[in-house]
Short mmCIF file of C-alpha atoms in Angstrom, two decimals:
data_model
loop_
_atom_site.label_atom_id
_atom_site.label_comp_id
_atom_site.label_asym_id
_atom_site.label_seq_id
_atom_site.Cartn_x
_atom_site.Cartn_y
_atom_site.Cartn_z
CA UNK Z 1 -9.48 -94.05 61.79
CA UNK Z 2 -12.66 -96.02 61.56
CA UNK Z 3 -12.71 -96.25 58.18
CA UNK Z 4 -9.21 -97.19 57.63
CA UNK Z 5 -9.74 -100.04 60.11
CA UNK Z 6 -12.43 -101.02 57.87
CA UNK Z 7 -10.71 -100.77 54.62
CA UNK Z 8 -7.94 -102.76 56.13
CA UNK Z 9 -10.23 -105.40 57.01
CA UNK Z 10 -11.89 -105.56 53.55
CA UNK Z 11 -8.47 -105.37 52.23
CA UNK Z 12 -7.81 -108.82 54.25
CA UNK Z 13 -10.96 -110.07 53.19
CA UNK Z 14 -10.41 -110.01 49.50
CA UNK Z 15 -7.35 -111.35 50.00
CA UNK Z 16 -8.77 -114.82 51.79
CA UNK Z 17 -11.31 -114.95 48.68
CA UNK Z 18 -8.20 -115.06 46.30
CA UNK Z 19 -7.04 -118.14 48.61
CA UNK Z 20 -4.13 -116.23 50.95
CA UNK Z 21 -4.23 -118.02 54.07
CA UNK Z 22 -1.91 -115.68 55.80
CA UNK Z 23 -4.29 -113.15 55.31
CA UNK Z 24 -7.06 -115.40 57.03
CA UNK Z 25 -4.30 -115.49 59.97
CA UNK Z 26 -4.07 -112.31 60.19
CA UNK Z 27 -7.49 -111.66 60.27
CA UNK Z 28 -7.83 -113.74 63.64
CA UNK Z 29 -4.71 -112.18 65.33
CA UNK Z 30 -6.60 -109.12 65.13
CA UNK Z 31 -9.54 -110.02 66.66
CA UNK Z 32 -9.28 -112.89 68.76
CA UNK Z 33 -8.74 -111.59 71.99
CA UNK Z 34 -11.66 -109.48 72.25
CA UNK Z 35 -14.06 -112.22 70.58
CA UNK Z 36 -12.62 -114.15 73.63
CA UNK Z 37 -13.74 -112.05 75.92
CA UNK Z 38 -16.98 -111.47 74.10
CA UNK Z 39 -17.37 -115.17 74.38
CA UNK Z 40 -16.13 -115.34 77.79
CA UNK Z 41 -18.80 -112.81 79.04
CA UNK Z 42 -21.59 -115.61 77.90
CA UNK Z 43 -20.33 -118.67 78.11
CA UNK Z 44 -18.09 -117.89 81.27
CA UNK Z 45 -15.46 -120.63 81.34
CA UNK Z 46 -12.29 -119.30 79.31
CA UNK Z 47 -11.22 -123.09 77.81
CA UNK Z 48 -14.88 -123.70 76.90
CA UNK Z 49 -15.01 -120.28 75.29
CA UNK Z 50 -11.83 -120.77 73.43
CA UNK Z 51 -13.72 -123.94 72.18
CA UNK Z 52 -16.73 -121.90 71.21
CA UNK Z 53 -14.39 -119.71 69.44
CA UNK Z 54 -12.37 -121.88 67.17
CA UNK Z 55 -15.79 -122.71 66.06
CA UNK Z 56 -16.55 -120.35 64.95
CA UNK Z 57 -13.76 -118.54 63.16
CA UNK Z 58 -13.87 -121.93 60.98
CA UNK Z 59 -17.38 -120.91 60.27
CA UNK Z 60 -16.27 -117.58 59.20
CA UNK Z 61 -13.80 -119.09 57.04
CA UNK Z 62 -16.11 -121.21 55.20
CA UNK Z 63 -18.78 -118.23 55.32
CA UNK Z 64 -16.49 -114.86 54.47
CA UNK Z 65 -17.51 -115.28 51.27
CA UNK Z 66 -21.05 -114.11 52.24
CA UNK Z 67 -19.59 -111.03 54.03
CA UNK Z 68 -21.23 -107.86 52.39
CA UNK Z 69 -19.05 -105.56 52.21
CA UNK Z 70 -21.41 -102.98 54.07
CA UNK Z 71 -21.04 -103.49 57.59
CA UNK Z 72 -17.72 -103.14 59.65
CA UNK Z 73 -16.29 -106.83 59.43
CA UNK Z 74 -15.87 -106.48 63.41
CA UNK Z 75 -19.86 -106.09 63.62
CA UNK Z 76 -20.23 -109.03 61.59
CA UNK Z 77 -18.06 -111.49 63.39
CA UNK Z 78 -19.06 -110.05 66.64
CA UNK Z 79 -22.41 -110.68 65.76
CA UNK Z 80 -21.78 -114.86 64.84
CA UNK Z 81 -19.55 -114.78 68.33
CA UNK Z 82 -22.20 -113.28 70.31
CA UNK Z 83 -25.20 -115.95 68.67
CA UNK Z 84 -23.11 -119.31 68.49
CA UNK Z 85 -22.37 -118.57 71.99
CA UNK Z 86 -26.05 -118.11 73.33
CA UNK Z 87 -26.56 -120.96 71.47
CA UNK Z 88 -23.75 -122.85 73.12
CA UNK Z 89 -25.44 -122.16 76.17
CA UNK Z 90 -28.90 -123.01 75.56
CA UNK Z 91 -27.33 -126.49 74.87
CA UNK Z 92 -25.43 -126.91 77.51
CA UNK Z 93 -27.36 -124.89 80.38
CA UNK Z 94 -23.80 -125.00 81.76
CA UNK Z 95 -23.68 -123.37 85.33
CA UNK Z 96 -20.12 -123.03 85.81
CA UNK Z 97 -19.51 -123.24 89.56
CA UNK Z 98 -17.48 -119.86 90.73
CA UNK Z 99 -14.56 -122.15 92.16
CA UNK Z 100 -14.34 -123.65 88.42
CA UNK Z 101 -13.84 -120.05 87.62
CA UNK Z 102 -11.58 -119.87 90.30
CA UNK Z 103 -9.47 -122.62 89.37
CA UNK Z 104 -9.19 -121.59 86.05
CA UNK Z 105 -8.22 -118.01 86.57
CA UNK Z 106 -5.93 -119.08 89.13
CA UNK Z 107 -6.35 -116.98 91.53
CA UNK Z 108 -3.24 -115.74 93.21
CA UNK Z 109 -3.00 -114.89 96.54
CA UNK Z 110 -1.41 -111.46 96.42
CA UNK Z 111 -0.35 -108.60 98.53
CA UNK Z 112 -3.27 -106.37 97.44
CA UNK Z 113 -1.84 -103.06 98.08
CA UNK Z 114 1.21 -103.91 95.31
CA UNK Z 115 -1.36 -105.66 92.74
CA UNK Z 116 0.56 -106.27 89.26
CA UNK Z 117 -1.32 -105.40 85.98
CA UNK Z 118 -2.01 -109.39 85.75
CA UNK Z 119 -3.83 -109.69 89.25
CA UNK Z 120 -5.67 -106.61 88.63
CA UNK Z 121 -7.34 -108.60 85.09
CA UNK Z 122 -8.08 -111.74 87.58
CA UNK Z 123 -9.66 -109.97 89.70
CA UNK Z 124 -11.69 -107.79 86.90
CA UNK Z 125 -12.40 -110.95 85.33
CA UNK Z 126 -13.68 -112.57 88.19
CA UNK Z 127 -16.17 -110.24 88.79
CA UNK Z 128 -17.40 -109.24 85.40
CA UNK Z 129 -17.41 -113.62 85.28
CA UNK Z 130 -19.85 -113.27 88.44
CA UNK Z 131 -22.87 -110.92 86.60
CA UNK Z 132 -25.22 -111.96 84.29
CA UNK Z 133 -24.13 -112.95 80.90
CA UNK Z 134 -26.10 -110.01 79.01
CA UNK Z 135 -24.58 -107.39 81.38
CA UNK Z 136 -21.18 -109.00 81.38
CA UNK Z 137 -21.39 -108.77 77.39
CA UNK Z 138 -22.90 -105.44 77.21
CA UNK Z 139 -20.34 -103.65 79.88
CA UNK Z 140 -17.61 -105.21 77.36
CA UNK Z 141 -19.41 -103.91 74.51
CA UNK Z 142 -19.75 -100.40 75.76
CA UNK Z 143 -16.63 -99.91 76.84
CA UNK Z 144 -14.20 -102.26 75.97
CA UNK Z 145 -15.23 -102.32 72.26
CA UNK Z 146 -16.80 -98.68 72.64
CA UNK Z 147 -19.87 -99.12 70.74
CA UNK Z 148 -22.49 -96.96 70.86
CA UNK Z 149 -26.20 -98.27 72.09
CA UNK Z 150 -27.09 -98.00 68.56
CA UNK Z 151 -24.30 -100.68 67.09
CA UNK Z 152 -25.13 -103.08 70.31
CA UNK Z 153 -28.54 -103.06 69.22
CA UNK Z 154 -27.45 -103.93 65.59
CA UNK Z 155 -24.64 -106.93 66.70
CA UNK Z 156 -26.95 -108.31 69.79
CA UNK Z 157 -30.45 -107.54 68.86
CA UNK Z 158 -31.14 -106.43 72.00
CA UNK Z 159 -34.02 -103.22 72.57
CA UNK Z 160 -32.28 -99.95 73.55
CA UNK Z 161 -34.16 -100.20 76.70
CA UNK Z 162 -32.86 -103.55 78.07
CA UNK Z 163 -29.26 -102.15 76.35
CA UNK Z 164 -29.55 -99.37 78.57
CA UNK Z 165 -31.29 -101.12 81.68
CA UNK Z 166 -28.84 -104.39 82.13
CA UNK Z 167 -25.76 -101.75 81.26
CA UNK Z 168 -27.21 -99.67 84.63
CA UNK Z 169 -27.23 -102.86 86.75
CA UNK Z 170 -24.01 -104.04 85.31
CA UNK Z 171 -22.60 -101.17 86.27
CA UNK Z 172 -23.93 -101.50 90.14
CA UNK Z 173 -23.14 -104.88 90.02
CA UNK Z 174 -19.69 -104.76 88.74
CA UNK Z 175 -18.87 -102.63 91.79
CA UNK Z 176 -20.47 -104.82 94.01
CA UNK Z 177 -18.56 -108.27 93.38
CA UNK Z 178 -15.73 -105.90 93.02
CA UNK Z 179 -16.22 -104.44 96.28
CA UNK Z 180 -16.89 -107.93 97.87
CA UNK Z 181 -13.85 -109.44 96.57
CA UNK Z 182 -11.57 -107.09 97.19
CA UNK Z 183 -13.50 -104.66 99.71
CA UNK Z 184 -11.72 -101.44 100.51
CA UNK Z 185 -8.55 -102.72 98.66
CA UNK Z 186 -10.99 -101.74 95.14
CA UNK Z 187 -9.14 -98.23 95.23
CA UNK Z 188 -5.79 -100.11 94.02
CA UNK Z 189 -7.67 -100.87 90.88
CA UNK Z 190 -9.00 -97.42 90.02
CA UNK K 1 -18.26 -95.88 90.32
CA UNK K 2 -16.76 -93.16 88.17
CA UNK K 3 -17.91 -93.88 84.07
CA UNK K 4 -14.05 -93.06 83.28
CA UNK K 5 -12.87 -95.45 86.10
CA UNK K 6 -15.10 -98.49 84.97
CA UNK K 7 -14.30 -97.59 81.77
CA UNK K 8 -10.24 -97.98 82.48
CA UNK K 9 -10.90 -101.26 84.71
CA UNK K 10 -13.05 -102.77 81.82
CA UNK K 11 -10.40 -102.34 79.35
CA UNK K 12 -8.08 -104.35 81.10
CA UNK K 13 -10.49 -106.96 80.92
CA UNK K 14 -9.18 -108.28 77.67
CA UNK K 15 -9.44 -112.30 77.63
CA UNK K 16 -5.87 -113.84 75.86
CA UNK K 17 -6.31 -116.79 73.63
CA UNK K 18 -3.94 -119.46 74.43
CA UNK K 19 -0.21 -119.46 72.11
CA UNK K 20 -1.43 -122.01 69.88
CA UNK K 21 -4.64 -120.44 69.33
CA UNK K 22 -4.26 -119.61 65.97
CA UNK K 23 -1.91 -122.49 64.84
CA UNK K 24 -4.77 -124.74 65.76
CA UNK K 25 -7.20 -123.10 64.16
CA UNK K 26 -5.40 -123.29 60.81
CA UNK K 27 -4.69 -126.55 61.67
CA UNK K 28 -8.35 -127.38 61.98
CA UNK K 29 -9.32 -125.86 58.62
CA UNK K 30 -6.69 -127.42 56.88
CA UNK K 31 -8.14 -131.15 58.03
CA UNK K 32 -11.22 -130.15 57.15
CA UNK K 33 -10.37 -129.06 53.79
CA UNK K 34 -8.52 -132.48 53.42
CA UNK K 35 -11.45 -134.13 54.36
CA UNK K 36 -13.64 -132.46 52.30
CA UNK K 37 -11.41 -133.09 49.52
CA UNK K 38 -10.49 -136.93 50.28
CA UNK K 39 -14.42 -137.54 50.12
CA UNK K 40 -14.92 -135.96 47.26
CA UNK K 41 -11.89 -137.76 45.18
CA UNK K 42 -14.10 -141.24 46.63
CA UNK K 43 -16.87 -140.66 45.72
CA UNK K 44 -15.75 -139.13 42.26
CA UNK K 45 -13.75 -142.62 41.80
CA UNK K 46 -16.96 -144.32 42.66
CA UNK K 47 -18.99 -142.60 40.20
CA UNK K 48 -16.79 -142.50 37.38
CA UNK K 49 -16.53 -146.67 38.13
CA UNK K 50 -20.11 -146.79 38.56
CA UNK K 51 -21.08 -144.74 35.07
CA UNK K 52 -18.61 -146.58 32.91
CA UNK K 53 -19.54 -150.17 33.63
CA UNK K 54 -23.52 -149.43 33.38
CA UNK K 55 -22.52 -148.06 30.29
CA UNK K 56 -20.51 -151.03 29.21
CA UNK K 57 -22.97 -153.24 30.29
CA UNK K 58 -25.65 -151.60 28.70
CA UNK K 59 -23.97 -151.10 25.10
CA UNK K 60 -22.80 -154.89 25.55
CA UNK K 61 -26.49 -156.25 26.00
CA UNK K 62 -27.68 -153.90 23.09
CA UNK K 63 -24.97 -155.32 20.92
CA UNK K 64 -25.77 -158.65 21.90
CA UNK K 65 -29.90 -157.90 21.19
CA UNK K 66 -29.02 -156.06 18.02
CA UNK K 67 -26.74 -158.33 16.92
CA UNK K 68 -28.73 -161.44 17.49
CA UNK K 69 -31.72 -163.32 15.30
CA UNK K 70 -34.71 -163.78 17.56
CA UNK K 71 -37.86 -163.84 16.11
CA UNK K 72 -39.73 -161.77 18.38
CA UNK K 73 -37.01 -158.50 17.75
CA UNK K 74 -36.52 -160.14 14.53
CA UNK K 75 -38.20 -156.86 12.16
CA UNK K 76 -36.97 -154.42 15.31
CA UNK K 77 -33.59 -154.97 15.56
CA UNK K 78 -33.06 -155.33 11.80
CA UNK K 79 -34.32 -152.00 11.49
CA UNK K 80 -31.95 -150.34 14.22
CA UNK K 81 -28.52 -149.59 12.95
CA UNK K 82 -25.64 -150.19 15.31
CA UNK K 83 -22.89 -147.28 14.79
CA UNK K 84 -25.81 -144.17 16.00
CA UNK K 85 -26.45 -146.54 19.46
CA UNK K 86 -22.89 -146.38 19.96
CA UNK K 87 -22.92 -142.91 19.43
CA UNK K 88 -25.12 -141.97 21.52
CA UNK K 89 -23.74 -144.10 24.30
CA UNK K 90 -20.31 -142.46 24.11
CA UNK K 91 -21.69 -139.19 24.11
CA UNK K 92 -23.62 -140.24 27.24
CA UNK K 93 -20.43 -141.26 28.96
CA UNK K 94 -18.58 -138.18 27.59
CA UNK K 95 -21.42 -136.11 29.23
CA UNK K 96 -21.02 -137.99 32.55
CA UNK K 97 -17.32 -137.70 32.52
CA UNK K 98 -17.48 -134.26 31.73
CA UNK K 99 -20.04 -132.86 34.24
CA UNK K 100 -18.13 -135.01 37.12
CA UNK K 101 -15.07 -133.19 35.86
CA UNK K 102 -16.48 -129.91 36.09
CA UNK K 103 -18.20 -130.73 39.78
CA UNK K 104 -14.55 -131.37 40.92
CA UNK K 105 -13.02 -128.46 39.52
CA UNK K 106 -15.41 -126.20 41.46
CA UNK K 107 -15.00 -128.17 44.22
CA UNK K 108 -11.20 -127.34 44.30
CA UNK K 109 -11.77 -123.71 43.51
CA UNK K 110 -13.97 -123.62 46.74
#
């Protein structure tokens, strides 16, 4: 499965070298959404992040030629996501304020015992939004993207330890903002 | 928290790009290529312009020191013959044409 994934992606790749754009398009449709919430998990506010993002698939564009075909592409690109994002921050020491977050999530105010699949992502959101940006990134990592320790390591050049430690503490405090936000309503989400 | 439960509530953490997301993007790249390309053609132009009156200047004042009597060039200029200095100043030019030719077509490719 892996490796047809990959194959498919190399496929796509040769096919942007020999100037298909719809290939480049397709590319993107396939991983936007999770480099979004890669870049959402550091940077914090979603329109900045989108920002961030069109950034940097131009930069792939102009840099796929340097792709080695060795590496999954996802690893790659997760990889330039993950950097021109820290970088975004260092620049910007941007503090979003939690009602910015709140604004732009738009927060509904629902009947929390009949919670839709949309609230239920708000809410998620709005926690994993409240931890630290290297926990936030790493709980998406591990098991939205399911990558083991050993590929984190390789895409954020983070030690195994702090992998492991901030991955611990995400955990805890994932449940905590959770639990605060939504207190004993939380078992609607499990 | 249960692994599999955080597990199922991270999943549905998913970010969306906005509808346009994509159409922008390509929209962005395309600019950019025009860009690229528009100040390219310029400065091309400009340097085409640039080589081919130096180099009809400068064959124009040789001509006009080779072709005239002064007594200080007087045994130099005798001795240089005229059709080789031509030559080699259309050649130049040639060259310059050529390599600016070649600099655009792998600008294009790219």
């Amino acid at each position: 499965m892996e490796n047809s994934l990959k194959h498919r992606d190399y496929e796509l790749i040769r096919k942007i070298g020999d100037g298909d754009t719809s290939a480049f398009r397709q590319l993107v449709y396939l991983y936007k959404d999770v480099s979004l919430s890669l870049a959402v998990s550091i940077i914090k506010n979603p329109v900045i992040a989108e920002d961030v993002l069109q950034d940097v698939f131009i930069k792939v564009y102009h840099k796929l030629h340097t792709f080695q075909y060795k590496a999954s592409f996802s690893t790659w690109l997760y990889r330039i996501v993950i950097n021109t994002c820290y970088n975004e921050l260092k620049k910007k020491k941007d503090t979003t304020d939690i009602q910015d977050i709140r604004d732009t999530l738009n927060l509904p105010s629902v009947d929390r015992d009949n919670m839709n699949e949309a609230d239920q992502k708000k809410y998620i959101n709005l926690a994993l939004q409240q931890l630290r940006a290297d926990e936030a990134l790493l709980l998406r990592l591990f098991y939205l993207c399911e990558y083991k320790i050993k590929e984190i390591e390789e895409i954020t050049g983070f030690k195994p330890s702090k992998i492991k430690v901030d991955l611990h503490r995400g955990r805890e405090n994932i449940h905590f903002h959770l639990k605060q936000l939504l207190g004993d309503d939380l078992n609607n989400l499990l | 928290m249960k692994e599999e439960n955080l597990k199922k509530l991270i999943s549905k953490s998913t970010v969306e790009t906005s509808n346009d997301f994509i159409n922008n993007l390509m929209n962005a790249i395309e600019a950019q290529k025009e860009t690229k390309k528009m100040s390219f053609r310029f400065s091309f132009k400009m340097v085409l312009l640039v080589c081919s009156t130096l180099t009809l200047i400068l064959s124009g004042l040789l001509f006009n020191i080779l072709g005239k009597e002064s007594r200080l060039f007087d045994s130099l200029t005798e001795d240089i013959p005229k059709t080789p200095v031509f030559l080699v100043i259309t050649l130049t030019l040639l060259y310059y044409i050529n390599s600016i030719i070649r600099l655009n077509y792998y600008n294009t490719k790219k």
